[in-house]
Coordinates of C-alpha atoms in Angstrom, one line a residue:
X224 CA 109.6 105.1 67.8
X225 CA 110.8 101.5 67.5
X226 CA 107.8 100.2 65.3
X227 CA 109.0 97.4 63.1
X228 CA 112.4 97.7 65.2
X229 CA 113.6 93.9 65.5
X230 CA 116.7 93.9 67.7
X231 CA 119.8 92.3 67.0
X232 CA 119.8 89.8 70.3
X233 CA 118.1 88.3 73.1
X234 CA 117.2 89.8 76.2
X235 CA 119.1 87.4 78.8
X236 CA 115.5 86.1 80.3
X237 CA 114.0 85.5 77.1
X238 CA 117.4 83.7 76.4
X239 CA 117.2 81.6 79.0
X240 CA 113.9 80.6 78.4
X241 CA 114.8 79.5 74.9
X242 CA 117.7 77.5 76.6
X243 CA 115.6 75.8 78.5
X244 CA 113.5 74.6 75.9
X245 CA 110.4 77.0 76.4
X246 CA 108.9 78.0 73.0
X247 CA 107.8 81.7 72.5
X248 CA 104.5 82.5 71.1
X249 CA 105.6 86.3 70.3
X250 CA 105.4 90.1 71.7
X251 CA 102.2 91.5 73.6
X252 CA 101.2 94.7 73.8
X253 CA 101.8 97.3 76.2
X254 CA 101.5 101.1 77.1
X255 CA 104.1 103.0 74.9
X256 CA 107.5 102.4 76.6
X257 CA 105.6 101.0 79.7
X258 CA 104.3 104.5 80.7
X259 CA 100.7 103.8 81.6
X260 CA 98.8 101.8 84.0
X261 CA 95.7 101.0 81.7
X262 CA 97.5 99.8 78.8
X263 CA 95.5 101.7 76.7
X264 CA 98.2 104.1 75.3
X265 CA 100.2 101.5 73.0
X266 CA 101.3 102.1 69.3
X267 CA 99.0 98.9 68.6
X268 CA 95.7 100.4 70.5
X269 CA 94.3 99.2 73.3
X270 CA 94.7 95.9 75.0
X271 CA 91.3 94.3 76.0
X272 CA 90.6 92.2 78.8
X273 CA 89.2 89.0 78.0
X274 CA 86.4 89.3 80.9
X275 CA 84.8 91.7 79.1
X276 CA 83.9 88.6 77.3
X277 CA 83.3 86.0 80.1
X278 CA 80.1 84.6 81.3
X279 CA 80.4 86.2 84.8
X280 CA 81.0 89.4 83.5
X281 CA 78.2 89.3 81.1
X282 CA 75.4 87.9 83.2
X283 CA 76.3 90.5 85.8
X284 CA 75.6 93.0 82.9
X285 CA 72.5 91.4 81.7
X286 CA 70.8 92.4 85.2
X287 CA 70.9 96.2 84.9
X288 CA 69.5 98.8 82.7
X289 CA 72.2 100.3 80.1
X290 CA 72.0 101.9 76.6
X291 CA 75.6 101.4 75.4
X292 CA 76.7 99.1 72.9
X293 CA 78.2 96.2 74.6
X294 CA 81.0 95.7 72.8
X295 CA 81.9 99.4 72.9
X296 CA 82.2 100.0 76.7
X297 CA 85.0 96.5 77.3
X298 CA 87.0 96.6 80.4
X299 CA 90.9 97.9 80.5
X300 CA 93.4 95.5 81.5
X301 CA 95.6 97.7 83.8
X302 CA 98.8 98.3 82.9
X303 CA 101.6 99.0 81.9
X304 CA 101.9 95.1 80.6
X305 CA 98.4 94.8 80.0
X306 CA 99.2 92.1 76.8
X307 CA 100.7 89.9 78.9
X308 CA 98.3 90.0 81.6
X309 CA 95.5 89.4 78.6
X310 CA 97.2 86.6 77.0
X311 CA 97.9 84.6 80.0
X312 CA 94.1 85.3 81.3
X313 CA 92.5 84.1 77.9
X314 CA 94.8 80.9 78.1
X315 CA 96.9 81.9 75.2
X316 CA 100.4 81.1 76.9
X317 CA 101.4 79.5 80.0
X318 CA 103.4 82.4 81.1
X319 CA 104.1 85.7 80.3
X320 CA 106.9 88.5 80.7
X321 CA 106.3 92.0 81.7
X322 CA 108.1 94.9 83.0
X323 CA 107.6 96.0 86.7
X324 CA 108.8 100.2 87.4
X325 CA 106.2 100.9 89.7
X326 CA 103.4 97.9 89.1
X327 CA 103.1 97.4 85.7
X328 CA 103.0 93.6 86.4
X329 CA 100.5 93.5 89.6
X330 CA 98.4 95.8 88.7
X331 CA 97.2 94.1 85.2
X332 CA 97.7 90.5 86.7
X333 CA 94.7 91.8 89.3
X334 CA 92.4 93.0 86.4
X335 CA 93.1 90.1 84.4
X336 CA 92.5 87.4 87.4
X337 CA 96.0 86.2 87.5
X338 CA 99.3 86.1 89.7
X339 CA 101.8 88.9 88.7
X340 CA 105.2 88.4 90.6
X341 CA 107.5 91.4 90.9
X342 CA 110.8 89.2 92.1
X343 CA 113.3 91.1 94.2
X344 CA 115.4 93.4 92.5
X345 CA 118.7 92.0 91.3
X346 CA 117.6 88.7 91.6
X347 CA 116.5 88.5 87.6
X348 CA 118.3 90.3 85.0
X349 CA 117.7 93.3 83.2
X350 CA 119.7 93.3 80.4
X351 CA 117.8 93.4 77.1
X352 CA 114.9 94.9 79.3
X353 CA 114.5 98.8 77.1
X354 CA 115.2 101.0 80.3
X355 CA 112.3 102.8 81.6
X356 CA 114.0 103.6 85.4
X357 CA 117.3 101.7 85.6
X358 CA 116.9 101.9 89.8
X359 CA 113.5 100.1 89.9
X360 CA 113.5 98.1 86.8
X361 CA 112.3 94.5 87.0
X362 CA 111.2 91.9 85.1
X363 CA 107.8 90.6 86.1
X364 CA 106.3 87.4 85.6
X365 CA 102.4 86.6 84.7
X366 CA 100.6 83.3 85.2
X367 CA 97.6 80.9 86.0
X368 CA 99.0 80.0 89.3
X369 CA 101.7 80.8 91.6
X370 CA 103.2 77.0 91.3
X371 CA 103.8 78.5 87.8
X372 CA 105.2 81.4 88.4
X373 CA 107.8 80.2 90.8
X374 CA 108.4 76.9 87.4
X375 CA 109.2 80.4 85.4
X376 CA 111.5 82.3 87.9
X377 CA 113.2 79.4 88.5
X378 CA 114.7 79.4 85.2
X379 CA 115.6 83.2 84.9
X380 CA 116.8 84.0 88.4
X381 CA 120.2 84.0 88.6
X382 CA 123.7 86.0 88.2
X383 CA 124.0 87.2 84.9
X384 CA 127.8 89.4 84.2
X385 CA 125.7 91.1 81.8
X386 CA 124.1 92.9 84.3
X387 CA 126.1 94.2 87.8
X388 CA 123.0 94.5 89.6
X389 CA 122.1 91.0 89.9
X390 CA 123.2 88.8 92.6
X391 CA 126.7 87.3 93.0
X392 CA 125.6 84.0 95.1
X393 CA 124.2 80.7 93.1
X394 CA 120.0 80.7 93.0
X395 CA 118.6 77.8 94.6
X396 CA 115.5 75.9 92.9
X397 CA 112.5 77.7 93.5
X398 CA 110.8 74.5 94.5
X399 CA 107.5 75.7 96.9
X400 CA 106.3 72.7 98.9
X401 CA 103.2 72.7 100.5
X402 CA 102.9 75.6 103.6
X403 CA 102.2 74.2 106.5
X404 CA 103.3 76.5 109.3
X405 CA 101.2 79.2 109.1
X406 CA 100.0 79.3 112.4
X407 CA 103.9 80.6 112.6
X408 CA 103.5 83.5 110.4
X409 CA 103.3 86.9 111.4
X410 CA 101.1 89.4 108.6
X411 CA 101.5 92.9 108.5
X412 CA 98.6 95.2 107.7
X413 CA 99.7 98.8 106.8
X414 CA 97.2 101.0 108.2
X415 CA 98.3 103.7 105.9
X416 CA 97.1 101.6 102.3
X417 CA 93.5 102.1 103.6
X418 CA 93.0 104.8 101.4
X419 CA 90.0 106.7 100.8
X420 CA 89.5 106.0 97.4
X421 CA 89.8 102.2 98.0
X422 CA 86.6 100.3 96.8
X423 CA 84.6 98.8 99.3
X424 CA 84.8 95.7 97.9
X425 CA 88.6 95.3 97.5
X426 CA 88.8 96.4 101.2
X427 CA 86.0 94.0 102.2
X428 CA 88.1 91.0 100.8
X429 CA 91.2 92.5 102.1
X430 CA 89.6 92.2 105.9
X431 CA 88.5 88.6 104.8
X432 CA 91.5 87.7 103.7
X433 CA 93.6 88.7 106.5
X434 CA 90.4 87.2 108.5
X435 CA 91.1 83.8 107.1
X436 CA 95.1 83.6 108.0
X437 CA 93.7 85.1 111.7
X438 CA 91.8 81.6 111.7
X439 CA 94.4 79.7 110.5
X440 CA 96.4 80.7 113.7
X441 CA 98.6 83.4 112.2
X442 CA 99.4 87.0 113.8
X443 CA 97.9 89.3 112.1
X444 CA 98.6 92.9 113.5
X445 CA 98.5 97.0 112.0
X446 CA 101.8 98.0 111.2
X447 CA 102.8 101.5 109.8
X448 CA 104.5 102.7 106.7
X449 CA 104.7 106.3 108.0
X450 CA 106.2 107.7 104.6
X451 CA 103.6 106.0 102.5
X452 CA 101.6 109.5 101.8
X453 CA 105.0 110.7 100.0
X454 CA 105.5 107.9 97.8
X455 CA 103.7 109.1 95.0
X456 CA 105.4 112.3 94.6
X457 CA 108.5 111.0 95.4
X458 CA 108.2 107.8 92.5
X459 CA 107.0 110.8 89.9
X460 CA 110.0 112.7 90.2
X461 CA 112.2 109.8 90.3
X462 CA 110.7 107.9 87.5
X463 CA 110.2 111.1 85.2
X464 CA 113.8 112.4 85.6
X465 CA 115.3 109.0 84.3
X466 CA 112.7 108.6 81.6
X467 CA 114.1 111.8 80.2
X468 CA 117.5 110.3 80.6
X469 CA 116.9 106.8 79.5
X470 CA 114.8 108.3 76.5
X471 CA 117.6 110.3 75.1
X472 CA 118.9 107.5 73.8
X473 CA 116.3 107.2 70.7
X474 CA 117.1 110.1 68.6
X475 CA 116.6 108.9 65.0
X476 CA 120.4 108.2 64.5
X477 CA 121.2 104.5 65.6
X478 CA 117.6 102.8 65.2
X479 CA 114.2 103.6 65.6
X480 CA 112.1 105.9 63.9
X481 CA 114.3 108.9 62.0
X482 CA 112.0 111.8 60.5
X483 CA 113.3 112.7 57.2
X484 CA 114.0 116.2 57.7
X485 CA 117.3 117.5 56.7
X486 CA 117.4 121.3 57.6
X487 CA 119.4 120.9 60.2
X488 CA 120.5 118.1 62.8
X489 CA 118.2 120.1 65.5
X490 CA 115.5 120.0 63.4
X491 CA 115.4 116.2 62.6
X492 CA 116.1 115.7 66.3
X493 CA 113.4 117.6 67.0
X494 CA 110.9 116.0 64.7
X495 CA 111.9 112.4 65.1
X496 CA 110.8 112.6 69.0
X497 CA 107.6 115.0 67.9
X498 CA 106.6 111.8 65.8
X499 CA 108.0 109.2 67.6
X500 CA 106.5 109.5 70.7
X501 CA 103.0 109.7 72.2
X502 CA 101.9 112.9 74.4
X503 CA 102.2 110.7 77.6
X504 CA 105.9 109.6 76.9
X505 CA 106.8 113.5 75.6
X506 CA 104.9 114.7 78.6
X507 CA 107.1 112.9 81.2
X508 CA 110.1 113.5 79.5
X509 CA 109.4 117.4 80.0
X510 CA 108.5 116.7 83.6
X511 CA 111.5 114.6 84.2
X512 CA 114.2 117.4 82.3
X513 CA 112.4 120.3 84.9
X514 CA 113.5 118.4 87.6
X515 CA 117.1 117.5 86.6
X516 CA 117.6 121.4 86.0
X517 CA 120.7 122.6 87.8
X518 CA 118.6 125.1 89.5
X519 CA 116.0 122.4 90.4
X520 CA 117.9 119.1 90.9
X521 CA 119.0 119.3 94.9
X522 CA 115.6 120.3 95.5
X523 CA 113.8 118.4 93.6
X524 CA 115.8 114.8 92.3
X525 CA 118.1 114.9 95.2
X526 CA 115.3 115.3 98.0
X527 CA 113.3 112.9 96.7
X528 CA 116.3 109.9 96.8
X529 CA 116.2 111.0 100.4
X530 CA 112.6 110.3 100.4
X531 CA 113.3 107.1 98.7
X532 CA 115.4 106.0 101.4
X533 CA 113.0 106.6 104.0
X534 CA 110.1 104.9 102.3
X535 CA 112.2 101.9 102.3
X536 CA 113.2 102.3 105.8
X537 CA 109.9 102.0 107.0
X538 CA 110.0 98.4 105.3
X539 CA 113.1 97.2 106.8
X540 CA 111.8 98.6 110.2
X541 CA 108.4 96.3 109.5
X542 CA 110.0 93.6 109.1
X543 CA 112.8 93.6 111.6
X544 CA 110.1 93.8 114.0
X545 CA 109.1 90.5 113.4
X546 CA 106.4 90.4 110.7
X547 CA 107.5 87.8 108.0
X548 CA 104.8 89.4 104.8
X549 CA 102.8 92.4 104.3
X550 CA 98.8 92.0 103.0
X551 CA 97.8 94.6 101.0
X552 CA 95.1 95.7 98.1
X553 CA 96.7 95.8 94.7
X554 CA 94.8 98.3 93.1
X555 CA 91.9 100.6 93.9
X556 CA 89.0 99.0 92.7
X557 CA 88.2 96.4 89.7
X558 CA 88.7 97.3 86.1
X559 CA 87.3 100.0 85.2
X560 CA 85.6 100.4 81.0
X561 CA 87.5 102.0 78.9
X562 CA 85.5 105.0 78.2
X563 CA 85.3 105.8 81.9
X564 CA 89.5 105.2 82.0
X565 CA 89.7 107.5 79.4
X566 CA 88.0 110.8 81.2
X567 CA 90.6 111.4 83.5
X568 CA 94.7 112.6 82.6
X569 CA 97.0 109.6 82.3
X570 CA 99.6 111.1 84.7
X571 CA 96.6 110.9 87.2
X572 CA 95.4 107.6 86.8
X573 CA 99.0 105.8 87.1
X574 CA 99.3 108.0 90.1
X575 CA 96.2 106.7 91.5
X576 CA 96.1 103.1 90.4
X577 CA 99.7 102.5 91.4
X578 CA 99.7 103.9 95.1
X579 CA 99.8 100.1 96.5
X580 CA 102.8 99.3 94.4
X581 CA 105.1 102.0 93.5
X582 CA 106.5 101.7 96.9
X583 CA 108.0 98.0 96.2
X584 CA 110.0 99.2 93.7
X585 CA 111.7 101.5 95.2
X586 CA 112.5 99.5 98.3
X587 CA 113.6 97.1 96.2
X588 CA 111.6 94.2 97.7
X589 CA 109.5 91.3 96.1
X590 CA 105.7 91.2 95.8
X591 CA 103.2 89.1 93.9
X592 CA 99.1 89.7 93.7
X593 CA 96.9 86.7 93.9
X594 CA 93.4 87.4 92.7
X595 CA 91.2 86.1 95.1
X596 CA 87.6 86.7 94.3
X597 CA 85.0 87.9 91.5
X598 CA 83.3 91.4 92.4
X599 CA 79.4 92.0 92.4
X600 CA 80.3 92.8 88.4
X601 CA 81.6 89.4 88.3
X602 CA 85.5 91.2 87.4
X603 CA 88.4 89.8 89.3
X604 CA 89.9 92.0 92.9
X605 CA 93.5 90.7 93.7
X606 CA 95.4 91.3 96.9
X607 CA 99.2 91.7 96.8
X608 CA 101.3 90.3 99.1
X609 CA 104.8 92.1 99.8
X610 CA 108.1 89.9 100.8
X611 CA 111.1 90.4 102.5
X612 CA 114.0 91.5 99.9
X613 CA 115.4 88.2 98.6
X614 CA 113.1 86.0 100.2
X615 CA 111.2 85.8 97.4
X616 CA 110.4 81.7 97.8
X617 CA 109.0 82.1 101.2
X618 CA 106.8 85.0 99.8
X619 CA 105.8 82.7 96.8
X620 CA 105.4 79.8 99.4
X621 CA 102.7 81.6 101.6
X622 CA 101.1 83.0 98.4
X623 CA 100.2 79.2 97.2
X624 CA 99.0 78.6 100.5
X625 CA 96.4 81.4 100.2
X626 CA 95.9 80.7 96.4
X627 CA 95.0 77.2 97.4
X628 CA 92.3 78.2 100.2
X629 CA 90.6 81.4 98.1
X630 CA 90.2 78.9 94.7
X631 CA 89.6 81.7 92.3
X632 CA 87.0 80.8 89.6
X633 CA 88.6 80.1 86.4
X634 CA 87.3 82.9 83.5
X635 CA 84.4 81.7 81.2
X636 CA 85.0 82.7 78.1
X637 CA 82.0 83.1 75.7
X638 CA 83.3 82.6 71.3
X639 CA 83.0 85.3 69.7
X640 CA 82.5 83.6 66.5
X641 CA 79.3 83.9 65.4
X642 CA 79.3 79.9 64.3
X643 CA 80.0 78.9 67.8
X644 CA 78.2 79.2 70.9
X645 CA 80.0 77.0 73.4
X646 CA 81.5 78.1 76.2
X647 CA 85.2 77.4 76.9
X648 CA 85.2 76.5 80.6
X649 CA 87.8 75.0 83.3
X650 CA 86.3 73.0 85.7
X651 CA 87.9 74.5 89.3
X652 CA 88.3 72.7 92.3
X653 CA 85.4 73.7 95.1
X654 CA 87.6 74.9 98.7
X655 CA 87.3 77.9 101.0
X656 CA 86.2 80.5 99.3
X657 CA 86.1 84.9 99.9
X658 CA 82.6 85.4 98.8
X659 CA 81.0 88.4 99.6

């Protein structure tokens, strides 16, 4: 739909990069209108992710029997802002924007083996940000490190008039000194995110994890999320029935793609959207319209806002009671090839591969995953970390501090060129680590 589109100004947090001196390398790829969680449905193709090319990955590979090609079977980045994730993981950029509805920035970020920080909403603006679900809606962030990622929301976080949803009071620098109280910390561990379908491996480093703050003299106690099981439902009617609102918007007149049939105005309508969007985007469009029928909304839109209010409830509950971050998996497993992503329904698979996440957004509340280990494939697990709502430096804070004690291996990426055979390699710094 808005192939070749090149609007006519700057999205406020790409202008206020540009203000600041940051230079921009370009656009990534993503899933079409950010309604994916594998990236693999973009008008560009697929995104890749770069450790399908790295010497863990590989080696890992060498050790077992296989008959596919090897450069046929690569690994998904996760999605929806799978092309940021990517280009920040193969050291392309320093940072990288994304768009986080319901984990479009955490979930690639722990594929990829970097941080994705979903800030709290209203604290970054979303104007110039194409509307996927106005409610939820926030820019995300994607870098090497969390010190990074807290350089980068420094410099977009903010009031902007531009957008009423952001906050009124001045943003203090997001400096993050070194953590040293965490023997003061209290961690939450929703028993309800230990779900069956969780890989053993992510929920092996999940126990570690919350292990090592245990050592470090932290509380660390089961807490409940009792509307958890309804979030998924509840994000799929909510998401769906603004898509079909915020999509009616690209109809062929003002910009974008416009078919050029002229039987009727109907008719071009009707073919413009045929041709301008993918099955997936059409698909929840459809789903979205069925629910904001007048004979279907208060039972359907209208119950789940209800729904939505109680899933954040059980947050503000958590941590009223005392516990200052929540410890969680980010995703269900590692990444996954892309001929085994492929097999299953795309409504499925975001429904499945978001279930840690989509509950963030809409509570409103800030979250960042920190990979923390390799898996037995030698692919990176991240754990996601969830914040009180506007306490998005103390969240980054105690992020670092576990960044700093995990010391995630830095990706060894083999050339592809045929003239070169080097390795490009970061030498890491040897502390604490999650092995398995």
């Amino acid at each position: 739909m808005l192939k070749g589109y090149v609007p006519p100004y700057n999205a406020t947090v790409v202008q206020k990069l540009l203000d600041k001196g940051a230079v921009l390398m370009g656009k990534t790829n993503l899933d079409e209108f950010a309604m994916g969680s594998g990236s693999t449905d973009g008008v560009f193709g697929p995104v890749k992710n770069p450790w399908s090319y790295s010497k863990q990955y590989r080696e890992k590979r060498k050790q077992k029997a296989h008959g596919e090609n090897e450069d046929s079977n690569w690994l998904i980045t996760g999605g929806s802002s799978g092309g940021s994730a990517a280009a920040v993981a193969a050291f392309t950029c320093f940072a990288a924007l994304g768009s986080d509805t319901g984990g479009s920035t955490r979930n690639p970020a722990a594929h990829c083996g970097v941080v994705g920080f979903k800030p709290s909403y209203g604290l970054v603006s979303r104007h110039g940000l194409i509307p996927l679900v106005n409610s939820m809606d926030v820019p995300g962030i994607l870098t090497r490190c969390v010190d990074d990622a807290a350089i980068v929301l420094g410099m977009l976080a903010g009031h902007d008039p531009k957008d009423s949803t952001t906050i009124q009071d001045p943003v203090k620098p997001f400096t993050l000194p070194t953590f040293a109280d965490v023997n003061k910390l209290c961690i939450g561990i929703p028993k309800e995110y230990l779900a069956p379908e969780l890989s053993s491996e992510v929920r092996s480093f999940w126990s570690k994890a919350a292990n090592l703050f245990e050592s470090e003299g932290a509380k660390v106690i089961e807490v409940s999320l009792p509307h958890t099981s309804y979030s998924i439902v509840c994000y799929h009617v909510l998401c769906t029935s603004e898509v079909a609102s915020n999509m009616a918007r690209f109809d062929g007149l003002e910009y974008g793609h416009r078919c050029d049939i002229n039987v009727s105005t109907e008719a071009m309508y009707a073919a413009t959207r045929r041709e301008g969007f993918n099955d997936v985007v059409r698909g929840r469009i459809l789903s979205g319209n069925f629910f904001l029928l007048k004979e279907n909304y208060e039972n359907y839109f209208i119950k789940a806002q209800k729904v939505r209010r109680l899933i954040a409830n059980d947050f503000v509950n958590v941590f009223n009671s005392g516990v200052d971050v929540l410890l969680t998996p980010t995703t269900l497993s590692e990444a996954v090839p892309y001929l085994e992503f492929i097999k299953e329904d795309n409504r499925t698979r975001s429904a499945q591969d978001d279930i840690f996440t989509q509950a963030v957004n809409m509570a409103g509340l800030p979250a960042v995953s920190v990979p923390v280990a390799l898996s037995n494939q030698g692919l990176p697990i991240g754990l996601q970390f969830i914040g009180r709502a506007f306490c998005d430096q103390q969240l980054l804070k105690i992020a670092k501090w576990f960044e700093k004690q995990v010391q995630f291996p830095v990706i060894q990426l083999q050339e592809l060129m045929d003239d070169c055979s080097s390795d490009f390699e970061i030498e890491k710094l040897s502390s604490v680590s999650l092995k398995q």
